[in-house]
mmCIF file of C-alpha atoms in Angstrom:
data_model
loop_
_atom_site.group_PDB
_atom_site.id
_atom_site.type_symbol
_atom_site.label_atom_id
_atom_site.label_comp_id
_atom_site.label_asym_id
_atom_site.label_seq_id
_atom_site.Cartn_x
_atom_site.Cartn_y
_atom_site.Cartn_z
ATOM 1 C CA MET A 1 90.383 94.438 46.483
ATOM 2 C CA LEU A 2 88.381 95.117 49.798
ATOM 3 C CA GLU A 3 85.854 98.049 50.027
ATOM 4 C CA ALA A 4 86.837 101.554 50.464
ATOM 5 C CA GLY A 5 89.940 100.813 47.981
ATOM 6 C CA LEU A 6 91.702 99.002 50.596
ATOM 7 C CA THR A 7 94.008 96.408 48.593
ATOM 8 C CA ASP A 8 94.704 92.780 49.907
ATOM 9 C CA HIS A 9 98.155 93.442 50.447
ATOM 10 C CA TYR A 10 97.504 96.461 53.013
ATOM 11 C CA ALA A 11 94.684 94.586 54.494
ATOM 12 C CA THR A 12 97.043 91.724 55.170
ATOM 13 C CA HIS A 13 99.815 94.231 56.320
ATOM 14 C CA PHE A 14 97.336 96.171 58.758
ATOM 15 C CA ARG A 15 95.827 92.909 60.181
ATOM 16 C CA ARG A 16 99.697 91.886 60.927
ATOM 17 C CA GLU A 17 100.062 94.997 62.846
ATOM 18 C CA ILE A 18 97.013 94.371 64.595
ATOM 19 C CA ASP A 19 97.835 90.885 65.596
ATOM 20 C CA GLU A 20 101.225 92.003 66.703
ATOM 21 C CA ALA A 21 99.634 94.795 69.179
ATOM 22 C CA GLU A 22 96.991 91.979 70.351
ATOM 23 C CA ASN A 23 99.899 89.479 71.065
ATOM 24 C CA LYS A 24 101.764 92.077 72.855
ATOM 25 C CA ALA A 25 98.543 92.815 75.189
ATOM 26 C CA ARG A 26 98.053 89.019 75.824
ATOM 27 C CA SER A 27 101.862 88.762 76.580
ATOM 28 C CA MET A 28 101.785 91.625 78.981
ATOM 29 C CA ALA A 29 98.585 90.051 80.645
ATOM 30 C CA ALA A 30 100.349 86.713 80.903
ATOM 31 C CA SER A 31 103.268 88.028 82.479
ATOM 32 C CA VAL A 32 101.197 90.278 85.320
ATOM 33 C CA VAL A 33 99.185 86.986 85.943
ATOM 34 C CA ASN A 34 102.202 84.690 86.161
ATOM 35 C CA SER A 35 104.282 87.086 88.114
ATOM 36 C CA THR A 36 101.595 87.822 90.909
ATOM 37 C CA HIS A 37 100.112 84.077 91.003
ATOM 38 C CA GLU A 38 102.583 82.850 93.782
ATOM 39 C CA ASP A 39 102.437 85.925 95.590
ATOM 40 C CA ILE A 40 98.528 85.824 95.856
ATOM 41 C CA GLN A 41 98.647 82.316 96.768
ATOM 42 C CA VAL A 42 100.676 83.072 99.352
ATOM 43 C CA SER A 43 99.010 86.054 100.864
ATOM 44 C CA GLY A 44 95.831 84.503 100.772
ATOM 45 C CA SER A 45 96.945 81.503 102.558
ATOM 46 C CA THR A 46 98.537 83.637 105.344
ATOM 47 C CA ALA A 47 95.635 85.684 105.655
ATOM 48 C CA PHE A 48 93.232 82.696 106.178
ATOM 49 C CA ASP A 49 95.894 80.931 108.424
ATOM 50 C CA GLU A 50 96.029 84.036 110.568
ATOM 51 C CA LEU A 51 92.220 84.401 110.911
ATOM 52 C CA LYS A 52 92.057 80.558 111.986
ATOM 53 C CA SER A 53 94.524 81.258 114.469
ATOM 54 C CA ILE A 54 92.904 84.057 115.753
ATOM 55 C CA GLU A 55 89.715 82.377 116.028
ATOM 56 C CA ASP A 56 91.331 79.589 117.852
ATOM 57 C CA GLU A 57 92.714 82.107 120.437
ATOM 58 C CA ALA A 58 89.493 83.743 120.688
ATOM 59 C CA LYS A 59 87.703 80.468 121.594
ATOM 60 C CA GLU A 60 90.423 79.834 124.432
ATOM 61 C CA PHE A 61 90.472 83.399 125.650
ATOM 62 C CA ALA A 62 86.611 83.121 125.829
ATOM 63 C CA GLU A 63 86.719 79.941 127.339
ATOM 64 C CA ALA A 64 89.477 81.158 129.843
ATOM 65 C CA VAL A 65 87.218 84.379 130.943
ATOM 66 C CA ARG A 66 84.186 82.127 131.408
ATOM 67 C CA CYS A 67 86.204 80.148 133.840
ATOM 68 C CA GLY A 68 87.688 83.125 135.534
ATOM 69 C CA ALA A 69 91.112 81.874 134.459
ATOM 70 C CA ALA A 70 92.165 84.753 131.920
ATOM 71 C CA GLU A 71 95.670 85.893 132.732
ATOM 72 C CA GLY A 72 96.279 89.667 132.904
ATOM 73 C CA ASP A 73 94.104 92.244 131.679
ATOM 74 C CA ALA A 74 91.223 90.798 129.722
ATOM 75 C CA ARG A 75 90.531 93.780 128.082
ATOM 76 C CA THR A 76 93.940 94.552 126.732
ATOM 77 C CA GLN A 77 93.776 90.861 125.562
ATOM 78 C CA LEU A 78 90.363 91.332 123.749
ATOM 79 C CA ASP A 79 91.617 94.399 122.130
ATOM 80 C CA SER A 80 94.568 92.984 120.729
ATOM 81 C CA LEU A 81 92.689 89.936 119.455
ATOM 82 C CA LEU A 82 90.230 92.592 117.939
ATOM 83 C CA HIS A 83 92.943 94.583 116.308
ATOM 84 C CA ARG A 84 94.876 91.565 114.655
ATOM 85 C CA HIS A 85 91.477 90.183 113.200
ATOM 86 C CA ALA A 86 90.601 93.405 111.759
ATOM 87 C CA ARG A 87 94.308 93.485 110.289
ATOM 88 C CA ALA A 88 93.925 89.928 108.875
ATOM 89 C CA ARG A 89 90.468 90.494 107.494
ATOM 90 C CA GLY A 90 91.721 93.418 105.606
ATOM 91 C CA ARG A 91 94.816 91.155 104.267
ATOM 92 C CA ARG A 92 91.932 88.734 103.202
ATOM 93 C CA GLU A 93 89.906 91.250 101.605
ATOM 94 C CA GLU A 94 93.103 92.499 99.701
ATOM 95 C CA PHE A 95 93.697 88.854 98.692
ATOM 96 C CA GLU A 96 89.860 88.620 97.429
ATOM 97 C CA ARG A 97 90.548 91.893 95.236
ATOM 98 C CA SER A 98 93.810 90.525 93.776
ATOM 99 C CA VAL A 99 92.081 87.265 92.804
ATOM 100 C CA GLU A 100 89.399 89.426 91.093
ATOM 101 C CA ARG A 101 91.737 91.679 89.403
ATOM 102 C CA ILE A 102 93.943 88.631 87.933
ATOM 103 C CA ALA A 103 90.357 86.872 86.733
ATOM 104 C CA GLU A 104 89.433 89.982 84.957
ATOM 105 C CA ILE A 105 92.854 90.079 83.310
ATOM 106 C CA GLU A 106 92.882 86.556 82.381
ATOM 107 C CA ALA A 107 88.948 87.014 81.097
ATOM 108 C CA ASP A 108 90.009 89.854 78.814
ATOM 109 C CA PRO A 109 93.709 90.453 78.382
ATOM 110 C CA LEU A 110 93.173 92.746 75.546
ATOM 111 C CA ALA A 111 91.053 95.017 77.640
ATOM 112 C CA TYR A 112 93.847 94.788 80.179
ATOM 113 C CA GLY A 113 96.513 95.787 77.550
ATOM 114 C CA ASP A 114 94.164 98.728 76.507
ATOM 115 C CA SER A 115 93.975 100.010 80.327
ATOM 116 C CA ILE A 116 97.598 99.928 80.552
ATOM 117 C CA PHE A 117 98.089 101.444 77.370
ATOM 118 C CA GLU A 118 95.875 104.209 78.336
ATOM 119 C CA ARG A 119 97.892 105.012 81.357
ATOM 120 C CA PHE A 120 101.360 104.677 79.608
ATOM 121 C CA PRO A 121 100.995 105.933 76.130
ATOM 122 C CA GLU A 122 104.583 105.450 75.763
ATOM 123 C CA ALA A 123 103.883 101.540 75.782
ATOM 124 C CA ARG A 124 101.112 101.666 73.038
ATOM 125 C CA HIS A 125 101.972 99.758 69.699
ATOM 126 C CA GLU A 126 102.612 102.389 66.763
ATOM 127 C CA PHE A 127 100.486 101.688 63.812
ATOM 128 C CA SER A 128 101.386 102.645 60.264
ATOM 129 C CA PHE A 129 97.963 103.504 59.765
#
């Protein structure tokens, strides 16, 4: 017999329910991590490749301007490079936020489950107590 009149039978039953709810939260967290892992890798790789490509193009452009060999409107070319760079940096920052989010989920899957259950109460585990 446990304190406050809770019998071993009920304590075991309630602990089983809590374990089921925790397993549901862990499973949900693992599913999110597994389903987004590859997408995050691809988006990160794409963003970093694009930034590298823009960096290379910017170096070539700068050299062409120094030598007076820039084709067409140099300002338009520069604006295009700057615009592409800003978009690629945005994708890189989005990638970094996604990595942080996944790390948080992996670090505390139960907290992630709680956050989902707060936003979607219908997904909560129903306890008998």
